[in-house]
């Protein structure tokens, strides 16, 4: 008679789990890239949001009734994007042209002419629109300016100030007027003339006939959709970087297990 033997218990077999030990340098590089990509995407997203907010503000204020431009200096922020009306006389002897402005792919200038306000020594600069450059770009195109009293209507704009200008000093500008400028700098213009100016520029309305030229002003939300697209691209780069790091980290752990 064969002796009885108790069955021997055996442990169930399980697949070994790879031990994740990410390499330091690839992990640091991936972390840095992901952070940069996320930040770049957020920056583009914020740019789009800022443009859309400005457009909403412009649309809201533009729907209001136009106000008379004061004859005394004002705080520029109280007039930003407001529709304004002003009466006065153009002074073309102090006119400037802003270079490198394009329209439908053609190079040209914006015509900036001071308007001496009726009943005041104060002037306000009026952007009368775009004119094409001549074939010989170094030559200044002729610009006709209405004489006598005119009434202008348009939107009060506060020009950007974040640019660096290489140019003549104020004394040189007063003695030998420099007609072509790379940017519209109100502070620089104020030093170049002997009269006070309002801290805003009137962007002449398309329907205003006060000596205007081509006036298809760009919208503040121009290219906002492009900024949103760029944001999504940067975030896609971040997701791809994370996926690649996980893929190579797991593959390395599997090989070493």
Coordinates of C-alpha atoms in Angstrom, one line a residue:
X1 CA 0.0 0.0 0.0
X2 CA 1.5 3.3 -1.1
X3 CA 1.8 5.9 1.6
X4 CA -0.4 9.0 1.3
X5 CA 1.5 12.2 0.4
X6 CA 0.0 15.6 1.0
X7 CA 0.0 17.8 -2.1
X8 CA 2.7 20.4 -2.2
X9 CA 1.3 24.0 -2.5
X10 CA 2.9 26.0 -5.3
X11 CA 2.9 29.8 -5.6
X12 CA 1.1 31.1 -8.6
X13 CA 3.3 32.5 -11.3
X14 CA 3.1 36.2 -12.0
X15 CA 4.7 38.4 -14.6
X16 CA 7.5 40.5 -13.2
X17 CA 6.7 44.2 -13.1
X18 CA 9.4 46.5 -14.5
X19 CA 10.9 48.7 -11.9
X20 CA 10.8 52.3 -13.1
X21 CA 14.1 54.1 -12.6
X22 CA 14.0 57.2 -14.9
X23 CA 17.4 58.5 -16.0
X24 CA 18.1 61.9 -14.4
X25 CA 19.2 63.9 -17.5
X26 CA 16.3 62.9 -19.8
X27 CA 13.9 63.5 -17.0
X28 CA 15.2 66.9 -16.3
X29 CA 15.3 67.8 -20.0
X30 CA 11.7 66.6 -20.5
X31 CA 10.5 68.5 -17.4
X32 CA 12.1 71.7 -18.7
X33 CA 10.7 71.3 -22.2
X34 CA 7.2 70.5 -20.9
X35 CA 7.3 73.6 -18.6
X36 CA 8.5 75.8 -21.5
X37 CA 5.8 74.5 -23.9
X38 CA 3.0 75.0 -21.4
X39 CA 4.2 78.5 -20.6
X40 CA 4.4 79.4 -24.3
X41 CA 0.9 78.0 -24.9
X42 CA -0.4 80.1 -22.0
X43 CA 1.3 83.2 -23.3
X44 CA -0.4 82.8 -26.7
X45 CA -3.7 82.0 -25.1
X46 CA -3.4 85.2 -23.0
X47 CA -2.6 87.3 -26.1
X48 CA -5.7 86.0 -27.8
X49 CA -7.8 86.8 -24.7
X50 CA -6.4 90.3 -24.5
X51 CA -7.1 91.0 -28.2
X52 CA -10.7 89.8 -27.8
X53 CA -11.1 91.9 -24.7
X54 CA -9.8 95.1 -26.5
X55 CA -12.2 94.4 -29.4
X56 CA -15.2 94.1 -27.0
X57 CA -14.2 97.4 -25.4
X58 CA -13.8 99.1 -28.8
X59 CA -17.2 97.8 -30.0
X60 CA -18.9 98.9 -26.8
X61 CA -17.4 102.4 -26.7
X62 CA -17.8 102.7 -30.5
X63 CA -21.6 102.2 -30.2
X64 CA -21.8 105.2 -27.9
X65 CA -22.5 108.7 -29.2
X66 CA -19.4 110.7 -30.2
X67 CA -18.1 113.3 -27.7
X68 CA -16.6 116.7 -28.3
X69 CA -12.8 116.6 -27.8
X70 CA -11.9 118.9 -24.9
X71 CA -9.9 122.1 -25.5
X72 CA -7.7 121.4 -22.5
X73 CA -5.3 118.5 -21.9
X74 CA -7.0 115.3 -20.8
X75 CA -6.1 112.0 -19.3
X76 CA -5.6 109.7 -22.3
X77 CA -7.3 106.7 -20.6
X78 CA -10.6 108.7 -20.3
X79 CA -10.7 108.9 -24.1
X80 CA -9.2 105.6 -25.2
X81 CA -11.4 104.0 -27.9
X82 CA -14.0 106.7 -27.6
X83 CA -15.6 108.3 -30.6
X84 CA -14.7 111.9 -30.7
X85 CA -15.4 115.1 -32.8
X86 CA -13.0 118.0 -33.1
X87 CA -12.9 121.2 -35.1
X88 CA -9.9 123.1 -36.2
X89 CA -7.3 123.8 -38.8
X90 CA -4.7 121.3 -40.1
X91 CA -1.1 122.4 -39.9
X92 CA 0.7 120.4 -42.6
X93 CA 4.1 122.1 -41.9
X94 CA 4.3 119.8 -38.8
X95 CA 3.0 116.7 -40.5
X96 CA 4.8 113.4 -40.3
X97 CA 4.6 110.1 -42.2
X98 CA 4.9 106.8 -40.4
X99 CA 6.9 104.4 -42.5
X100 CA 6.5 100.7 -43.2
X101 CA 2.8 100.6 -43.2
X102 CA 1.2 98.2 -45.6
X103 CA -2.2 97.9 -47.2
X104 CA -3.1 94.8 -49.3
X105 CA 0.6 93.9 -49.4
X106 CA 1.7 97.3 -50.7
X107 CA 4.2 99.5 -48.8
X108 CA 3.2 102.9 -47.8
X109 CA 2.8 105.5 -45.0
X110 CA 0.3 106.6 -42.4
X111 CA -0.3 110.4 -42.7
X112 CA -0.2 112.1 -39.3
X113 CA -1.3 115.8 -39.3
X114 CA -1.7 118.1 -36.3
X115 CA -5.1 119.8 -36.0
X116 CA -5.1 123.2 -34.2
X117 CA -8.3 123.1 -32.2
X118 CA -10.6 126.0 -32.7
X119 CA -10.5 128.3 -29.7
X120 CA -7.3 126.8 -28.2
X121 CA -3.6 126.6 -28.7
X122 CA -3.8 122.9 -28.2
X123 CA -3.3 120.5 -31.1
X124 CA -4.4 116.9 -31.6
X125 CA -2.7 114.6 -34.0
X126 CA -5.0 113.1 -36.7
X127 CA -4.1 109.8 -38.5
X128 CA -5.6 110.6 -41.9
X129 CA -5.0 107.1 -43.3
X130 CA -2.7 105.2 -45.6
X131 CA -1.0 106.5 -48.8
X132 CA 1.2 104.3 -51.1
X133 CA 4.9 104.8 -51.2
X134 CA 6.6 105.9 -54.4
X135 CA 8.6 103.5 -56.6
X136 CA 11.7 105.2 -55.2
X137 CA 10.9 104.6 -51.6
X138 CA 13.4 107.2 -50.3
X139 CA 11.2 109.9 -51.9
X140 CA 8.3 111.3 -49.8
X141 CA 4.9 111.0 -51.6
X142 CA 3.0 114.3 -52.1
X143 CA 0.1 114.6 -49.6
X144 CA -2.8 117.0 -50.1
X145 CA -4.2 118.7 -47.0
X146 CA -7.4 120.7 -46.8
X147 CA -7.1 124.4 -46.0
X148 CA -9.3 126.3 -43.6
X149 CA -11.5 125.0 -40.8
X150 CA -12.5 121.3 -40.9
X151 CA -14.4 118.9 -38.6
X152 CA -12.9 115.5 -38.0
X153 CA -14.6 112.5 -36.4
X154 CA -12.9 109.3 -35.4
X155 CA -11.6 107.1 -32.6
X156 CA -9.3 108.3 -29.9
X157 CA -6.2 106.0 -29.9
X158 CA -3.3 105.9 -27.4
X159 CA -0.2 104.9 -29.5
X160 CA 2.1 102.1 -28.2
X161 CA 5.3 103.2 -26.5
X162 CA 7.3 100.0 -26.4
X163 CA 9.8 100.7 -29.1
X164 CA 13.3 102.2 -29.4
X165 CA 13.7 105.0 -31.9
X166 CA 17.0 106.2 -33.4
X167 CA 16.5 109.7 -34.6
X168 CA 17.3 113.3 -34.4
X169 CA 16.9 115.2 -31.2
X170 CA 14.1 117.8 -30.6
X171 CA 16.2 120.8 -31.6
X172 CA 17.2 119.3 -34.9
X173 CA 13.6 118.4 -35.6
X174 CA 12.4 122.0 -35.0
X175 CA 15.1 123.5 -37.3
X176 CA 15.0 120.9 -40.0
X177 CA 11.6 119.0 -39.9
X178 CA 12.0 115.3 -40.3
X179 CA 8.9 114.1 -42.2
X180 CA 9.3 110.3 -42.1
X181 CA 9.3 108.5 -38.7
X182 CA 9.5 104.8 -38.1
X183 CA 6.9 104.9 -35.3
X184 CA 4.4 107.4 -33.8
X185 CA 5.9 108.5 -30.6
X186 CA 3.8 111.2 -28.9
X187 CA 6.5 112.0 -26.3
X188 CA 9.1 112.5 -29.0
X189 CA 6.6 114.6 -31.1
X190 CA 5.8 116.7 -28.1
X191 CA 9.5 117.6 -27.7
X192 CA 9.9 118.3 -31.4
X193 CA 7.3 121.1 -31.5
X194 CA 6.6 124.2 -29.5
X195 CA 2.9 123.8 -29.0
X196 CA 1.0 121.5 -26.6
X197 CA -0.8 118.3 -27.9
X198 CA -3.5 116.1 -26.6
X199 CA -2.1 112.7 -25.4
X200 CA -4.3 110.8 -27.9
X201 CA -4.4 110.4 -31.7
X202 CA -7.7 110.6 -33.7
X203 CA -7.9 107.7 -36.1
X204 CA -10.0 109.3 -38.8
X205 CA -13.3 107.5 -39.4
X206 CA -13.8 106.1 -42.9
X207 CA -17.0 108.2 -43.3
X208 CA -15.2 111.4 -42.3
X209 CA -14.3 113.5 -45.3
X210 CA -11.8 115.8 -43.6
X211 CA -8.9 115.1 -46.0
X212 CA -8.7 111.4 -45.3
X213 CA -7.0 108.6 -47.3
X214 CA -7.3 104.8 -47.2
X215 CA -8.8 104.0 -43.8
X216 CA -9.3 100.3 -43.2
X217 CA -8.1 100.2 -39.6
X218 CA -7.1 96.8 -38.3
X219 CA -9.2 95.3 -35.6
X220 CA -7.7 94.8 -32.1
X221 CA -8.7 91.1 -32.3
X222 CA -6.9 90.6 -35.6
X223 CA -5.1 87.2 -35.6
X224 CA -6.7 86.2 -32.2
X225 CA -7.7 82.8 -33.7
X226 CA -4.1 82.4 -34.9
X227 CA -2.9 82.9 -31.3
X228 CA -5.3 80.3 -30.1
X229 CA -3.9 77.9 -32.7
X230 CA -0.4 78.6 -31.6
X231 CA -1.4 77.9 -28.0
X232 CA -2.8 74.5 -28.9
X233 CA 0.3 73.7 -30.8
X234 CA 2.6 74.5 -27.9
X235 CA 0.4 72.4 -25.5
X236 CA 0.5 69.5 -28.1
X237 CA 4.3 69.7 -28.0
X238 CA 4.1 69.4 -24.2
X239 CA 1.9 66.3 -24.4
X240 CA 4.1 64.7 -27.0
X241 CA 7.2 65.3 -24.9
X242 CA 5.5 63.7 -21.9
X243 CA 4.4 60.7 -24.1
X244 CA 7.9 60.2 -25.4
X245 CA 9.4 60.3 -22.0
X246 CA 7.0 57.7 -20.7
X247 CA 7.5 55.5 -23.7
X248 CA 11.3 55.5 -23.5
X249 CA 11.3 55.2 -19.7
X250 CA 9.0 52.1 -19.7
X251 CA 11.0 50.5 -22.6
X252 CA 14.2 51.0 -20.6
X253 CA 12.7 49.5 -17.5
X254 CA 11.3 46.5 -19.5
X255 CA 14.8 45.8 -20.9
X256 CA 16.4 45.9 -17.5
X257 CA 13.9 43.7 -15.8

